[in-house]
Amino acid sequence: MKNNADEPNQCPAESLLKQLSGKWKPQIFRMALREPVRFNSLLRQLEGSSKQAIAVALKEMEEQDLLTKTVIRLKPLHIEYALSEKGKSLVPVFMQLEQLA
């Protein structure tokens, strides 16, 4: 996570909230709590989602080090996304946010 010391007016939680903001990111994060997720599974389970929206959310979450991407080289080849160490460290925060809702 980016250090906000150089931006004195920015709330420290703002960066975290931005990382989990978006239409599909909270749902993807929640699904990844239980087990690694696959792209097509997400597409089927997230009603109203599109390939592009899921792909963008997964890419951003991977770039933010919330998810790790693993290529499974079995036939058929597939990719799984699981919570990274950083993502796992955010689980208690995520659960607290859910309780407040």
PDB file of N, CA and C in Angstrom:
ATOM      1  N   MET A   1       0.828  -1.171   0.000  1.00  0.00           N
ATOM      2  CA  MET A   1       0.000   0.000   0.000  1.00  0.00           C
ATOM      3  C   MET A   1       0.876   1.238   0.000  1.00  0.00           C
ATOM      4  N   LYS A   2       0.450   2.242  -0.712  1.00  0.00           N
ATOM      5  CA  LYS A   2       1.222   3.478  -0.836  1.00  0.00           C
ATOM      6  C   LYS A   2       1.215   4.239   0.484  1.00  0.00           C
ATOM      7  N   ASN A   3       2.355   4.804   0.806  1.00  0.00           N
ATOM      8  CA  ASN A   3       2.461   5.614   2.020  1.00  0.00           C
ATOM      9  C   ASN A   3       1.927   7.007   1.714  1.00  0.00           C
ATOM     10  N   ASN A   4       1.021   7.481   2.556  1.00  0.00           N
ATOM     11  CA  ASN A   4       0.390   8.780   2.319  1.00  0.00           C
ATOM     12  C   ASN A   4       1.023   9.893   3.135  1.00  0.00           C
ATOM     13  N   ALA A   5       2.232   9.684   3.649  1.00  0.00           N
ATOM     14  CA  ALA A   5       2.891  10.695   4.479  1.00  0.00           C
ATOM     15  C   ALA A   5       3.155  11.977   3.702  1.00  0.00           C
ATOM     16  N   ASP A   6       3.346  11.857   2.378  1.00  0.00           N
ATOM     17  CA  ASP A   6       3.617  13.040   1.578  1.00  0.00           C
ATOM     18  C   ASP A   6       2.335  13.774   1.188  1.00  0.00           C
ATOM     19  N   GLU A   7       1.172  13.223   1.533  1.00  0.00           N
ATOM     20  CA  GLU A   7      -0.104  13.860   1.254  1.00  0.00           C
ATOM     21  C   GLU A   7      -0.838  14.054   2.586  1.00  0.00           C
ATOM     22  N   PRO A   8      -0.548  15.134   3.300  1.00  0.00           N
ATOM     23  CA  PRO A   8      -1.063  15.318   4.661  1.00  0.00           C
ATOM     24  C   PRO A   8      -2.580  15.405   4.771  1.00  0.00           C
ATOM     25  N   ASN A   9      -3.286  15.805   3.731  1.00  0.00           N
ATOM     26  CA  ASN A   9      -4.734  15.946   3.806  1.00  0.00           C
ATOM     27  C   ASN A   9      -5.492  14.682   3.445  1.00  0.00           C
ATOM     28  N   GLN A  10      -4.778  13.644   3.035  1.00  0.00           N
ATOM     29  CA  GLN A  10      -5.429  12.409   2.615  1.00  0.00           C
ATOM     30  C   GLN A  10      -5.603  11.471   3.805  1.00  0.00           C
ATOM     31  N   CYS A  11      -6.796  10.936   3.931  1.00  0.00           N
ATOM     32  CA  CYS A  11      -7.102   9.975   4.988  1.00  0.00           C
ATOM     33  C   CYS A  11      -6.332   8.680   4.719  1.00  0.00           C
ATOM     34  N   PRO A  12      -5.705   8.085   5.745  1.00  0.00           N
ATOM     35  CA  PRO A  12      -4.941   6.848   5.539  1.00  0.00           C
ATOM     36  C   PRO A  12      -5.784   5.696   4.998  1.00  0.00           C
ATOM     37  N   ALA A  13      -7.062   5.663   5.303  1.00  0.00           N
ATOM     38  CA  ALA A  13      -7.919   4.572   4.835  1.00  0.00           C
ATOM     39  C   ALA A  13      -8.369   4.773   3.390  1.00  0.00           C
ATOM     40  N   GLU A  14      -8.171   5.965   2.864  1.00  0.00           N
ATOM     41  CA  GLU A  14      -8.647   6.266   1.511  1.00  0.00           C
ATOM     42  C   GLU A  14      -8.033   5.345   0.464  1.00  0.00           C
ATOM     43  N   SER A  15      -6.749   5.074   0.580  1.00  0.00           N
ATOM     44  CA  SER A  15      -6.072   4.197  -0.375  1.00  0.00           C
ATOM     45  C   SER A  15      -6.676   2.795  -0.360  1.00  0.00           C
ATOM     46  N   LEU A  16      -6.914   2.277   0.829  1.00  0.00           N
ATOM     47  CA  LEU A  16      -7.516   0.944   0.953  1.00  0.00           C
ATOM     48  C   LEU A  16      -8.914   0.919   0.341  1.00  0.00           C
ATOM     49  N   LEU A  17      -9.710   1.910   0.653  1.00  0.00           N
ATOM     50  CA  LEU A  17     -11.070   1.952   0.123  1.00  0.00           C
ATOM     51  C   LEU A  17     -11.067   2.053  -1.401  1.00  0.00           C
ATOM     52  N   LYS A  18     -10.121   2.789  -1.956  1.00  0.00           N
ATOM     53  CA  LYS A  18     -10.020   2.898  -3.412  1.00  0.00           C
ATOM     54  C   LYS A  18      -9.650   1.556  -4.033  1.00  0.00           C
ATOM     55  N   GLN A  19      -8.782   0.795  -3.350  1.00  0.00           N
ATOM     56  CA  GLN A  19      -8.365  -0.499  -3.885  1.00  0.00           C
ATOM     57  C   GLN A  19      -9.533  -1.477  -3.971  1.00  0.00           C
ATOM     58  N   LEU A  20     -10.458  -1.397  -3.039  1.00  0.00           N
ATOM     59  CA  LEU A  20     -11.596  -2.314  -3.041  1.00  0.00           C
ATOM     60  C   LEU A  20     -12.847  -1.698  -3.652  1.00  0.00           C
ATOM     61  N   SER A  21     -12.718  -0.494  -4.211  1.00  0.00           N
ATOM     62  CA  SER A  21     -13.893   0.130  -4.808  1.00  0.00           C
ATOM     63  C   SER A  21     -14.054  -0.355  -6.241  1.00  0.00           C
ATOM     64  N   GLY A  22     -15.236  -0.256  -6.704  1.00  0.00           N
ATOM     65  CA  GLY A  22     -15.559  -0.714  -8.050  1.00  0.00           C
ATOM     66  C   GLY A  22     -16.730  -1.668  -7.966  1.00  0.00           C
ATOM     67  N   LYS A  23     -17.358  -1.877  -9.082  1.00  0.00           N
ATOM     68  CA  LYS A  23     -18.576  -2.670  -9.082  1.00  0.00           C
ATOM     69  C   LYS A  23     -18.341  -4.125  -8.693  1.00  0.00           C
ATOM     70  N   TRP A  24     -17.224  -4.715  -9.092  1.00  0.00           N
ATOM     71  CA  TRP A  24     -17.040  -6.154  -8.888  1.00  0.00           C
ATOM     72  C   TRP A  24     -15.950  -6.518  -7.893  1.00  0.00           C
ATOM     73  N   LYS A  25     -15.090  -5.600  -7.535  1.00  0.00           N
ATOM     74  CA  LYS A  25     -13.969  -5.930  -6.645  1.00  0.00           C
ATOM     75  C   LYS A  25     -14.390  -6.472  -5.284  1.00  0.00           C
ATOM     76  N   PRO A  26     -15.343  -5.855  -4.590  1.00  0.00           N
ATOM     77  CA  PRO A  26     -15.733  -6.421  -3.295  1.00  0.00           C
ATOM     78  C   PRO A  26     -16.287  -7.847  -3.416  1.00  0.00           C
ATOM     79  N   GLN A  27     -17.068  -8.106  -4.471  1.00  0.00           N
ATOM     80  CA  GLN A  27     -17.618  -9.439  -4.670  1.00  0.00           C
ATOM     81  C   GLN A  27     -16.513 -10.454  -4.975  1.00  0.00           C
ATOM     82  N   ILE A  28     -15.554 -10.064  -5.804  1.00  0.00           N
ATOM     83  CA  ILE A  28     -14.433 -10.955  -6.135  1.00  0.00           C
ATOM     84  C   ILE A  28     -13.621 -11.233  -4.878  1.00  0.00           C
ATOM     85  N   PHE A  29     -13.335 -10.197  -4.103  1.00  0.00           N
ATOM     86  CA  PHE A  29     -12.574 -10.358  -2.865  1.00  0.00           C
ATOM     87  C   PHE A  29     -13.307 -11.331  -1.937  1.00  0.00           C
ATOM     88  N   ARG A  30     -14.607 -11.150  -1.792  1.00  0.00           N
ATOM     89  CA  ARG A  30     -15.405 -12.009  -0.909  1.00  0.00           C
ATOM     90  C   ARG A  30     -15.391 -13.463  -1.391  1.00  0.00           C
ATOM     91  N   MET A  31     -15.499 -13.674  -2.683  1.00  0.00           N
ATOM     92  CA  MET A  31     -15.485 -15.037  -3.216  1.00  0.00           C
ATOM     93  C   MET A  31     -14.112 -15.689  -3.031  1.00  0.00           C
ATOM     94  N   ALA A  32     -13.056 -14.891  -3.142  1.00  0.00           N
ATOM     95  CA  ALA A  32     -11.693 -15.414  -2.991  1.00  0.00           C
ATOM     96  C   ALA A  32     -11.367 -15.734  -1.534  1.00  0.00           C
ATOM     97  N   LEU A  33     -12.190 -15.283  -0.595  1.00  0.00           N
ATOM     98  CA  LEU A  33     -11.986 -15.619   0.811  1.00  0.00           C
ATOM     99  C   LEU A  33     -12.103 -17.123   1.035  1.00  0.00           C
ATOM    100  N   ARG A  34     -13.027 -17.739   0.328  1.00  0.00           N
ATOM    101  CA  ARG A  34     -13.315 -19.164   0.523  1.00  0.00           C
ATOM    102  C   ARG A  34     -12.336 -20.076  -0.198  1.00  0.00           C
ATOM    103  N   GLU A  35     -12.008 -19.711  -1.436  1.00  0.00           N
ATOM    104  CA  GLU A  35     -11.161 -20.565  -2.269  1.00  0.00           C
ATOM    105  C   GLU A  35     -10.689 -19.765  -3.478  1.00  0.00           C
ATOM    106  N   PRO A  36      -9.649 -20.258  -4.154  1.00  0.00           N
ATOM    107  CA  PRO A  36      -9.221 -19.577  -5.382  1.00  0.00           C
ATOM    108  C   PRO A  36     -10.374 -19.528  -6.387  1.00  0.00           C
ATOM    109  N   VAL A  37     -10.406 -18.472  -7.158  1.00  0.00           N
ATOM    110  CA  VAL A  37     -11.489 -18.291  -8.128  1.00  0.00           C
ATOM    111  C   VAL A  37     -10.933 -18.312  -9.547  1.00  0.00           C
ATOM    112  N   ARG A  38     -11.784 -18.709 -10.469  1.00  0.00           N
ATOM    113  CA  ARG A  38     -11.438 -18.717 -11.894  1.00  0.00           C
ATOM    114  C   ARG A  38     -12.300 -17.706 -12.620  1.00  0.00           C
ATOM    115  N   PHE A  39     -11.767 -17.211 -13.719  1.00  0.00           N
ATOM    116  CA  PHE A  39     -12.436 -16.170 -14.505  1.00  0.00           C
ATOM    117  C   PHE A  39     -13.844 -16.582 -14.911  1.00  0.00           C
ATOM    118  N   ASN A  40     -13.992 -17.738 -15.551  1.00  0.00           N
ATOM    119  CA  ASN A  40     -15.308 -18.151 -16.039  1.00  0.00           C
ATOM    120  C   ASN A  40     -16.293 -18.395 -14.900  1.00  0.00           C
ATOM    121  N   SER A  41     -15.804 -18.871 -13.789  1.00  0.00           N
ATOM    122  CA  SER A  41     -16.652 -19.066 -12.621  1.00  0.00           C
ATOM    123  C   SER A  41     -17.172 -17.718 -12.118  1.00  0.00           C
ATOM    124  N   LEU A  42     -16.292 -16.729 -12.069  1.00  0.00           N
ATOM    125  CA  LEU A  42     -16.714 -15.383 -11.663  1.00  0.00           C
ATOM    126  C   LEU A  42     -17.765 -14.837 -12.617  1.00  0.00           C
ATOM    127  N   LEU A  43     -17.530 -15.035 -13.893  1.00  0.00           N
ATOM    128  CA  LEU A  43     -18.451 -14.530 -14.911  1.00  0.00           C
ATOM    129  C   LEU A  43     -19.839 -15.152 -14.749  1.00  0.00           C
ATOM    130  N   ARG A  44     -19.882 -16.435 -14.415  1.00  0.00           N
ATOM    131  CA  ARG A  44     -21.169 -17.109 -14.207  1.00  0.00           C
ATOM    132  C   ARG A  44     -21.850 -16.674 -12.904  1.00  0.00           C
ATOM    133  N   GLN A  45     -21.067 -16.501 -11.857  1.00  0.00           N
ATOM    134  CA  GLN A  45     -21.639 -16.218 -10.535  1.00  0.00           C
ATOM    135  C   GLN A  45     -21.993 -14.750 -10.314  1.00  0.00           C
ATOM    136  N   LEU A  46     -21.305 -13.848 -10.982  1.00  0.00           N
ATOM    137  CA  LEU A  46     -21.566 -12.415 -10.808  1.00  0.00           C
ATOM    138  C   LEU A  46     -22.565 -11.959 -11.868  1.00  0.00           C
ATOM    139  N   GLU A  47     -23.813 -12.071 -11.526  1.00  0.00           N
ATOM    140  CA  GLU A  47     -24.890 -11.750 -12.450  1.00  0.00           C
ATOM    141  C   GLU A  47     -24.799 -10.300 -12.924  1.00  0.00           C
ATOM    142  N   GLY A  48     -24.865 -10.119 -14.230  1.00  0.00           N
ATOM    143  CA  GLY A  48     -24.789  -8.788 -14.813  1.00  0.00           C
ATOM    144  C   GLY A  48     -23.379  -8.341 -15.144  1.00  0.00           C
ATOM    145  N   SER A  49     -22.392  -9.173 -14.830  1.00  0.00           N
ATOM    146  CA  SER A  49     -21.003  -8.804 -15.126  1.00  0.00           C
ATOM    147  C   SER A  49     -20.686  -9.071 -16.600  1.00  0.00           C
ATOM    148  N   SER A  50     -19.587  -8.493 -17.044  1.00  0.00           N
ATOM    149  CA  SER A  50     -19.124  -8.716 -18.409  1.00  0.00           C
ATOM    150  C   SER A  50     -17.672  -9.195 -18.363  1.00  0.00           C
ATOM    151  N   LYS A  51     -17.244  -9.804 -19.450  1.00  0.00           N
ATOM    152  CA  LYS A  51     -15.856 -10.292 -19.523  1.00  0.00           C
ATOM    153  C   LYS A  51     -14.870  -9.158 -19.279  1.00  0.00           C
ATOM    154  N   GLN A  52     -15.112  -8.026 -19.907  1.00  0.00           N
ATOM    155  CA  GLN A  52     -14.193  -6.900 -19.787  1.00  0.00           C
ATOM    156  C   GLN A  52     -14.142  -6.369 -18.357  1.00  0.00           C
ATOM    157  N   ALA A  53     -15.295  -6.244 -17.717  1.00  0.00           N
ATOM    158  CA  ALA A  53     -15.339  -5.703 -16.353  1.00  0.00           C
ATOM    159  C   ALA A  53     -14.622  -6.628 -15.379  1.00  0.00           C
ATOM    160  N   ILE A  54     -14.825  -7.932 -15.505  1.00  0.00           N
ATOM    161  CA  ILE A  54     -14.166  -8.902 -14.622  1.00  0.00           C
ATOM    162  C   ILE A  54     -12.665  -8.906 -14.890  1.00  0.00           C
ATOM    163  N   ALA A  55     -12.279  -8.876 -16.163  1.00  0.00           N
ATOM    164  CA  ALA A  55     -10.852  -8.872 -16.518  1.00  0.00           C
ATOM    165  C   ALA A  55     -10.150  -7.647 -15.950  1.00  0.00           C
ATOM    166  N   VAL A  56     -10.770  -6.486 -16.045  1.00  0.00           N
ATOM    167  CA  VAL A  56     -10.179  -5.243 -15.527  1.00  0.00           C
ATOM    168  C   VAL A  56     -10.057  -5.313 -14.006  1.00  0.00           C
ATOM    169  N   ALA A  57     -11.113  -5.769 -13.340  1.00  0.00           N
ATOM    170  CA  ALA A  57     -11.084  -5.860 -11.874  1.00  0.00           C
ATOM    171  C   ALA A  57      -9.989  -6.823 -11.415  1.00  0.00           C
ATOM    172  N   LEU A  58      -9.883  -7.986 -12.054  1.00  0.00           N
ATOM    173  CA  LEU A  58      -8.846  -8.962 -11.683  1.00  0.00           C
ATOM    174  C   LEU A  58      -7.454  -8.392 -11.903  1.00  0.00           C
ATOM    175  N   LYS A  59      -7.264  -7.725 -13.033  1.00  0.00           N
ATOM    176  CA  LYS A  59      -5.952  -7.147 -13.339  1.00  0.00           C
ATOM    177  C   LYS A  59      -5.576  -6.087 -12.305  1.00  0.00           C
ATOM    178  N   GLU A  60      -6.516  -5.203 -11.976  1.00  0.00           N
ATOM    179  CA  GLU A  60      -6.239  -4.162 -10.993  1.00  0.00           C
ATOM    180  C   GLU A  60      -5.950  -4.754  -9.615  1.00  0.00           C
ATOM    181  N   MET A  61      -6.710  -5.754  -9.222  1.00  0.00           N
ATOM    182  CA  MET A  61      -6.504  -6.379  -7.916  1.00  0.00           C
ATOM    183  C   MET A  61      -5.161  -7.107  -7.859  1.00  0.00           C
ATOM    184  N   GLU A  62      -4.748  -7.669  -8.992  1.00  0.00           N
ATOM    185  CA  GLU A  62      -3.429  -8.313  -9.055  1.00  0.00           C
ATOM    186  C   GLU A  62      -2.328  -7.257  -8.982  1.00  0.00           C
ATOM    187  N   GLU A  63      -2.481  -6.145  -9.681  1.00  0.00           N
ATOM    188  CA  GLU A  63      -1.496  -5.059  -9.652  1.00  0.00           C
ATOM    189  C   GLU A  63      -1.397  -4.430  -8.263  1.00  0.00           C
ATOM    190  N   GLN A  64      -2.498  -4.420  -7.521  1.00  0.00           N
ATOM    191  CA  GLN A  64      -2.519  -3.867  -6.167  1.00  0.00           C
ATOM    192  C   GLN A  64      -2.052  -4.888  -5.138  1.00  0.00           C
ATOM    193  N   ASP A  65      -1.666  -6.060  -5.603  1.00  0.00           N
ATOM    194  CA  ASP A  65      -1.190  -7.153  -4.750  1.00  0.00           C
ATOM    195  C   ASP A  65      -2.256  -7.648  -3.778  1.00  0.00           C
ATOM    196  N   LEU A  66      -3.516  -7.594  -4.204  1.00  0.00           N
ATOM    197  CA  LEU A  66      -4.595  -8.164  -3.404  1.00  0.00           C
ATOM    198  C   LEU A  66      -4.820  -9.622  -3.785  1.00  0.00           C
ATOM    199  N   LEU A  67      -4.550  -9.947  -5.059  1.00  0.00           N
ATOM    200  CA  LEU A  67      -4.704 -11.304  -5.572  1.00  0.00           C
ATOM    201  C   LEU A  67      -3.405 -11.775  -6.206  1.00  0.00           C
ATOM    202  N   THR A  68      -3.200 -13.079  -6.175  1.00  0.00           N
ATOM    203  CA  THR A  68      -2.097 -13.677  -6.929  1.00  0.00           C
ATOM    204  C   THR A  68      -2.702 -14.519  -8.043  1.00  0.00           C
ATOM    205  N   LYS A  69      -2.041 -14.528  -9.158  1.00  0.00           N
ATOM    206  CA  LYS A  69      -2.500 -15.253 -10.330  1.00  0.00           C
ATOM    207  C   LYS A  69      -1.629 -16.491 -10.498  1.00  0.00           C
ATOM    208  N   THR A  70      -2.264 -17.654 -10.617  1.00  0.00           N
ATOM    209  CA  THR A  70      -1.538 -18.904 -10.791  1.00  0.00           C
ATOM    210  C   THR A  70      -2.043 -19.603 -12.054  1.00  0.00           C
ATOM    211  N   VAL A  71      -1.119 -19.928 -12.955  1.00  0.00           N
ATOM    212  CA  VAL A  71      -1.476 -20.665 -14.163  1.00  0.00           C
ATOM    213  C   VAL A  71      -1.341 -22.151 -13.848  1.00  0.00           C
ATOM    214  N   ILE A  72      -2.431 -22.885 -14.015  1.00  0.00           N
ATOM    215  CA  ILE A  72      -2.451 -24.326 -13.787  1.00  0.00           C
ATOM    216  C   ILE A  72      -2.258 -24.991 -15.143  1.00  0.00           C
ATOM    217  N   ARG A  73      -1.110 -25.626 -15.309  1.00  0.00           N
ATOM    218  CA  ARG A  73      -0.749 -26.178 -16.617  1.00  0.00           C
ATOM    219  C   ARG A  73      -1.235 -27.613 -16.801  1.00  0.00           C
ATOM    220  N   LEU A  74      -2.483 -27.828 -16.510  1.00  0.00           N
ATOM    221  CA  LEU A  74      -3.136 -29.101 -16.788  1.00  0.00           C
ATOM    222  C   LEU A  74      -4.079 -28.882 -17.956  1.00  0.00           C
ATOM    223  N   LYS A  75      -4.462 -29.963 -18.596  1.00  0.00           N
ATOM    224  CA  LYS A  75      -5.409 -29.806 -19.693  1.00  0.00           C
ATOM    225  C   LYS A  75      -6.807 -29.933 -19.138  1.00  0.00           C
ATOM    226  N   PRO A  76      -7.672 -28.992 -19.363  1.00  0.00           N
ATOM    227  CA  PRO A  76      -7.405 -27.732 -20.043  1.00  0.00           C
ATOM    228  C   PRO A  76      -6.650 -26.758 -19.131  1.00  0.00           C
ATOM    229  N   LEU A  77      -5.805 -25.965 -19.748  1.00  0.00           N
ATOM    230  CA  LEU A  77      -5.049 -24.931 -19.041  1.00  0.00           C
ATOM    231  C   LEU A  77      -6.037 -23.954 -18.405  1.00  0.00           C
ATOM    232  N   HIS A  78      -5.805 -23.569 -17.164  1.00  0.00           N
ATOM    233  CA  HIS A  78      -6.668 -22.567 -16.548  1.00  0.00           C
ATOM    234  C   HIS A  78      -5.876 -21.715 -15.563  1.00  0.00           C
ATOM    235  N   ILE A  79      -6.491 -20.611 -15.184  1.00  0.00           N
ATOM    236  CA  ILE A  79      -5.853 -19.638 -14.291  1.00  0.00           C
ATOM    237  C   ILE A  79      -6.728 -19.476 -13.059  1.00  0.00           C
ATOM    238  N   GLU A  80      -6.074 -19.486 -11.899  1.00  0.00           N
ATOM    239  CA  GLU A  80      -6.779 -19.268 -10.650  1.00  0.00           C
ATOM    240  C   GLU A  80      -6.251 -17.998  -9.985  1.00  0.00           C
ATOM    241  N   TYR A  81      -7.134 -17.313  -9.315  1.00  0.00           N
ATOM    242  CA  TYR A  81      -6.783 -16.114  -8.555  1.00  0.00           C
ATOM    243  C   TYR A  81      -7.086 -16.392  -7.087  1.00  0.00           C
ATOM    244  N   ALA A  82      -6.097 -16.149  -6.228  1.00  0.00           N
ATOM    245  CA  ALA A  82      -6.254 -16.362  -4.787  1.00  0.00           C
ATOM    246  C   ALA A  82      -5.807 -15.099  -4.058  1.00  0.00           C
ATOM    247  N   LEU A  83      -6.257 -14.957  -2.825  1.00  0.00           N
ATOM    248  CA  LEU A  83      -5.819 -13.815  -2.033  1.00  0.00           C
ATOM    249  C   LEU A  83      -4.324 -13.898  -1.782  1.00  0.00           C
ATOM    250  N   SER A  84      -3.642 -12.791  -1.973  1.00  0.00           N
ATOM    251  CA  SER A  84      -2.214 -12.695  -1.671  1.00  0.00           C
ATOM    252  C   SER A  84      -2.056 -12.534  -0.165  1.00  0.00           C
ATOM    253  N   GLU A  85      -0.822 -12.465   0.296  1.00  0.00           N
ATOM    254  CA  GLU A  85      -0.591 -12.221   1.723  1.00  0.00           C
ATOM    255  C   GLU A  85      -1.184 -10.875   2.134  1.00  0.00           C
ATOM    256  N   LYS A  86      -1.020  -9.876   1.271  1.00  0.00           N
ATOM    257  CA  LYS A  86      -1.605  -8.565   1.554  1.00  0.00           C
ATOM    258  C   LYS A  86      -3.134  -8.667   1.599  1.00  0.00           C
ATOM    259  N   GLY A  87      -3.706  -9.396   0.640  1.00  0.00           N
ATOM    260  CA  GLY A  87      -5.150  -9.584   0.612  1.00  0.00           C
ATOM    261  C   GLY A  87      -5.648 -10.275   1.869  1.00  0.00           C
ATOM    262  N   LYS A  88      -4.930 -11.303   2.308  1.00  0.00           N
ATOM    263  CA  LYS A  88      -5.313 -12.022   3.530  1.00  0.00           C
ATOM    264  C   LYS A  88      -5.232 -11.116   4.749  1.00  0.00           C
ATOM    265  N   SER A  89      -4.259 -10.212   4.753  1.00  0.00           N
ATOM    266  CA  SER A  89      -4.126  -9.304   5.901  1.00  0.00           C
ATOM    267  C   SER A  89      -5.293  -8.318   5.973  1.00  0.00           C
ATOM    268  N   LEU A  90      -6.000  -8.128   4.863  1.00  0.00           N
ATOM    269  CA  LEU A  90      -7.128  -7.199   4.835  1.00  0.00           C
ATOM    270  C   LEU A  90      -8.455  -7.860   5.186  1.00  0.00           C
ATOM    271  N   VAL A  91      -8.465  -9.169   5.353  1.00  0.00           N
ATOM    272  CA  VAL A  91      -9.711  -9.883   5.650  1.00  0.00           C
ATOM    273  C   VAL A  91     -10.400  -9.335   6.904  1.00  0.00           C
ATOM    274  N   PRO A  92      -9.700  -9.155   8.028  1.00  0.00           N
ATOM    275  CA  PRO A  92     -10.391  -8.617   9.209  1.00  0.00           C
ATOM    276  C   PRO A  92     -11.005  -7.228   8.960  1.00  0.00           C
ATOM    277  N   VAL A  93     -10.322  -6.396   8.198  1.00  0.00           N
ATOM    278  CA  VAL A  93     -10.833  -5.057   7.883  1.00  0.00           C
ATOM    279  C   VAL A  93     -12.088  -5.188   7.017  1.00  0.00           C
ATOM    280  N   PHE A  94     -12.021  -6.064   6.028  1.00  0.00           N
ATOM    281  CA  PHE A  94     -13.146  -6.294   5.118  1.00  0.00           C
ATOM    282  C   PHE A  94     -14.357  -6.806   5.896  1.00  0.00           C
ATOM    283  N   MET A  95     -14.130  -7.738   6.826  1.00  0.00           N
ATOM    284  CA  MET A  95     -15.215  -8.306   7.624  1.00  0.00           C
ATOM    285  C   MET A  95     -15.846  -7.224   8.509  1.00  0.00           C
ATOM    286  N   GLN A  96     -15.029  -6.352   9.062  1.00  0.00           N
ATOM    287  CA  GLN A  96     -15.557  -5.264   9.899  1.00  0.00           C
ATOM    288  C   GLN A  96     -16.418  -4.315   9.052  1.00  0.00           C
ATOM    289  N   LEU A  97     -15.966  -4.031   7.842  1.00  0.00           N
ATOM    290  CA  LEU A  97     -16.776  -3.181   6.951  1.00  0.00           C
ATOM    291  C   LEU A  97     -18.123  -3.822   6.665  1.00  0.00           C
ATOM    292  N   GLU A  98     -18.129  -5.148   6.447  1.00  0.00           N
ATOM    293  CA  GLU A  98     -19.380  -5.847   6.190  1.00  0.00           C
ATOM    294  C   GLU A  98     -20.320  -5.754   7.384  1.00  0.00           C
ATOM    295  N   GLN A  99     -19.776  -5.834   8.599  1.00  0.00           N
ATOM    296  CA  GLN A  99     -20.613  -5.775   9.797  1.00  0.00           C
ATOM    297  C   GLN A  99     -21.248  -4.404   9.977  1.00  0.00           C
ATOM    298  N   LEU A 100     -20.590  -3.370   9.488  1.00  0.00           N
ATOM    299  CA  LEU A 100     -21.117  -2.014   9.614  1.00  0.00           C
ATOM    300  C   LEU A 100     -22.220  -1.724   8.606  1.00  0.00           C
ATOM    301  N   ALA A 101     -22.240  -2.480   7.539  1.00  0.00           N
ATOM    302  CA  ALA A 101     -23.213  -2.229   6.467  1.00  0.00           C
ATOM    303  C   ALA A 101     -24.615  -2.627   6.853  1.00  0.00           C
TER     304      ALA A 101
END
